[in-house]
Every structure is written in C-alpha cells, then in structure tokens.
C-alpha cells in the first residue's frame, strides 16, 4: 500500500477491483472475536447454564433462518443457501454434546466452554491445510461469533445485517461475504488482502459494487465513521478528505456516471468495427440473477457462466434437478442468444474440494477444475446431464476449464457422450450437436492449441489464469501484484498463438479473462482477430464503443506493432499513448 498526503487527507493506494467512485463513512468489519473469560458456575446452576446454551442455539438458528429468508427475497434464493451450511454447523451434535458434557464436568460458563470446543475443532481442521475445510472454518467462526454474541446477549453484526449506507473496510473478505452485501447499504468495500483477479474482485464487479483490494494494512489506519472516498477505478482510498478533494471526487463520480449513461445508449447496437468486422460481446456471470443485469448492459450472450458459484451458495453439490433449473432459467432469459456453461472450476481460491480428503501445498497447481471433475465422474456426469437437459433449444455451449492436454479433453468428451447416451435412452431431449469448447488458460494448452482445436468447437482464453501460470505469479496475492502483468510479451504471444491456431483449424476464439474489460487491450484483441470478448457486464458499453470506433485493418497493424515490442513498459506506454491519441486521455480512468 502506497500512502500520499494531500491537504489534510491521506491517499492510500491498493489494487482497483471494481470501478466506481463512492463517498461515505467507514464501517470497520472487525472480525477479531469478542473476548470471553472463564467463570465458574455453582453446581445448582449447571442445568441453567446448559439451558442458556440450548436457547442460544435456538436464537442463533432463528437469526440464521431470518437472514436466509431475507437474502432469498432481496438478493437471490441461491445466495441464501449458504445459511444451510451454517445451520448444519450450528446444529452439529458432536459440538453441542461436547459443550454440554464439558459444562457438566468443569462447571464453567457456556461461552467459555463453547469457544474452547470450537478452537479444538478448528485446530483439527486447520491441520489438514485443506482448502475446502478452510472455507468451512470461515463458516464455523461465523456461527461461533453469532452464538457467543447471543450467549452474552450482545447484538451481532454481520455483512448482511449492515443497513446504513457505508464503505466497508475489512482485513479480508471471502466470496461469501461479498455475496451477502446489500447494494444500497454497502456503497463499496476495501480489503487489505486480495488481487485484481481474485474471486472477491470478480464478484464485486459482477454485483456492481465499487471495491479496492490489496491495501495491505489499511484496516489499521482508519477508524469507524471516518469520512472516506473509495475510487475503484484508480484503486485509491482517500481518508478524511477536505472540501477541495470532496468537490474534486464528486466531479469525478458524476463524470463516471455520465459516461456510463452515455455509453448505455450503445446498448442495442452491435459491436462492429468501422469496416464491418463483428465481435461477439458477451458477459461473464457468476449467479443466475446476473443474467438480467448482463442483458441490460447490452451483452450479446453469456460468454462464461462460472457454475461453481452454485456450490458456494449450496450446502454440498447441487443436485441434477437443481442445476438443470438454474441452467434452464439462464438459457430461457438469454435465448436465442447463447450461454456458455463452464463445468465446475473448484479448487484454487474457489472453495476447495468437496470431500476434504486431499492436502495440497499448491492448490492453484493442484486438484482443480477439470482435474477434479474427471476424478469425480459421477458428479461430473450429473452436471453434464443437467447442462444437456437445458440445451434442447440449441442455446447452450459447454466449456471445460483448465484443460492442459488433449487426453484430458478426450476424457471429458467421453463422459459427455455417456451423459448424452443416458438422456437418449430416457428420451429426454437435448442438443445432439451441442458445441463443446475449452478454456485456454494454461500455457501448455496455448502452446498446443493446434492439437486441441481439432477436438473442440471453440476456445475461450482465460487470461486470469494464463497470466498467473505463464508468469508464475499467484493472481490473488497482493504482495506480488506488481508482477502480475497482463501486457507481458510472453502472455501476448500465447494469446496470439491461440487465436491463430484456432482459426487455422476453423474454430472461433474468444477471451473471457478480466483483460477483456481493459480498454487498453481492446484494439489489440480486435487486431489479433479475436472473435468474441466476454467480460463483466458493466465493462461492455465501453468496450463496444471502442470496437465501433476502430477499423479492423488499422487494429491489425496496431497488433503487429505491439507484438514486436519486447518489454512490458514499452508495450504499456505504446498502448496508453495509442489510446490517448484515439480516444483522448480524459476517457481512461
Ligand atoms: C480465467 O482464468 O481467465 C477465467 C476467466 O476463469 P476464472 O477467473 O474463473 O479462473
Ligand atoms: Mg480460470
């Protein structure tokens, strides 16, 4: 985090995660748990203490059910399912019986005993270093805090219970926290941890909540209710702004809003260059409810549905019918345009593995995405059948994540064929020629793209991962965020090679990583011959405007110039100057 003083205000720089300028008061999300001290209970009050504990469980359950209902009504029924997992933890008999036994034996107060039992449970889970279980640990602590607050009779605060318009400041946030943010209440959020393409950042963008992440130790620099400005485009936090700065940012906020309004006029126009080259401009979505938002911003289809988010909002894997309903719902909204359903990309920073059996030192290099799906063919086939069932109107395409070599793709297709056969036997209609594509997001796939292209119908380049795997830089680690460089010549070459290999083999090539939303890269991608760009909904109008104001012939020359450059700095400078020349400086951030 860089710090700079300006008048009486201090500017902190982090990583821009989701655009928009908001001005408001700090709300510190203090996750440090409340202190609990041991108190001895007289023998004749032990049963009263146990009753107090049982009542706190009931009160907590009621709270969780209420929040569940509220989230289901106000946000999305799918998002509400996360509370099922928390209720299961709350009602875990191993935990509650251990607490009751210990109260009886030690004559200690319920909150003290409960915390001890939770500490032991978490210790046992943490020892596994398992990503999935780590996700559950967050849930366990969430339940623990609620229950202890109830035992102590203190009002509990969680992300979803914040009702004032505030700017949330936290040390770290999980994708589950972001899912629970209410738009009118959380104006924006800032977190000390996280990178530009971390899933917290991706979610913030998809939900239209301005955010800055990777602020390192910002949490310790601010206090509750301080006035603050969050600039999600520049990645800046301005603390205690003076009058002059407030006026300046208010102007900037209005400028960005005006620009968004102007751009919305492009909604129904195609993304076509001046000389007639059409680029498919689609949206990435994480939740079915994002679909309407995507169409509102002029998406010509869904270029990436990250289906694994069904898993975060669900206790365990969703059933075939639950999945089918979701895929069908999204398809119906988008039809006759198309929806690319990506099979689960679990692992990495996304909610670990479901059976908790594996300890991984490097989850991003581990049992992730297609690797997990191929290892769990029953689960995989359930998902594929659910996807196929939604495909009868021919609007669905299936995409496999993290393909690294041809055999993997062949195995995935063989399971897809089995799923098709099963549906055929049951006379359930589906698209027999359903297009199958892969994410090109591992350097080996980009380098072997000509081999892979012969076995699939399309490529979608996942630059978020392609960059991290090419440059060996963890996409979510704020400490090395400066090394995560989209415009590294090696990354650009891999992208270009992939486009060319796809075209040589007669398939279309798109790009669905966060780079698709970077206006600096649009002319370059058009010039490389990209057929489709899929991005967060709110970026679509700006990218469309650029496409509509350039010519393909000129973009090709631009791309060949860029590909000749040898350093990241040279490439960035070239792109910034070119952008300023074409569109004027004031338009960029
Ligand atoms: C990518 O890696 O670029 C991508 C789009 O997938 P995800 O961000 O879900 O890993
Ligand atoms: Mg990826």
Coordinates of C-alpha atoms and ligand atoms in Angstrom, one line a residue, residues 197-199 202 284 286 304 306 308-309 342 345 349-350 364 368 399 401-402 439-441 460-469 475 484 511-515 534, ligand 1:
X197 CA -8.4 -11.1 -10.5
X198 CA -9.2 -12.7 -7.1
X199 CA -12.7 -14.0 -7.0
X202 CA -14.6 -10.6 -9.8
X284 CA -19.4 -13.3 -17.6
X286 CA -21.5 -15.9 -11.5
X304 CA -18.9 -17.6 -19.3
X306 CA -18.9 -19.7 -13.6
X308 CA -19.0 -23.3 -9.4
X309 CA -20.8 -20.4 -7.6
X342 CA -18.4 -23.8 -17.8
X345 CA -13.9 -24.9 -11.6
X349 CA -9.0 -20.0 -4.4
X350 CA -12.5 -21.2 -5.1
X364 CA -3.6 -23.5 -7.9
X368 CA -8.6 -28.0 -9.6
X399 CA -16.9 -25.4 -21.8
X401 CA -11.9 -25.3 -17.6
X402 CA -8.1 -25.8 -17.1
X439 CA -10.7 -22.6 -21.6
X440 CA -7.2 -21.9 -22.8
X441 CA -5.7 -20.8 -19.5
X460 CA -12.1 -19.1 -24.7
X461 CA -8.8 -17.7 -23.4
X462 CA -8.8 -17.3 -19.6
X463 CA -6.2 -14.6 -19.1
X464 CA -6.7 -14.5 -15.3
X465 CA -5.1 -17.9 -15.0
X466 CA -3.0 -17.8 -18.2
X467 CA -1.1 -14.8 -16.8
X468 CA -0.6 -16.4 -13.3
X469 CA 0.6 -19.7 -14.8
X475 CA -3.3 -14.0 -9.1
X484 CA 1.1 -9.8 -12.4
X511 CA -11.4 -14.3 -24.4
X512 CA -13.1 -14.2 -21.0
X513 CA -10.5 -13.2 -18.6
X514 CA -10.5 -9.8 -16.9
X515 CA -8.3 -8.5 -19.7
X534 CA -16.7 -11.8 -22.7
Ligands
LIG1 C1 -9.7 -17.0 -16.3 O1 -8.9 -17.8 -15.7 O2 -9.3 -16.1 -17.0 C2 -11.1 -17.2 -16.1 C3 -12.0 -16.5 -16.9 O3 -11.6 -18.1 -15.2 P1 -11.6 -17.8 -13.6 O4 -11.3 -16.4 -13.4 O5 -12.9 -18.3 -13.1 O6 -10.5 -18.7 -13.1

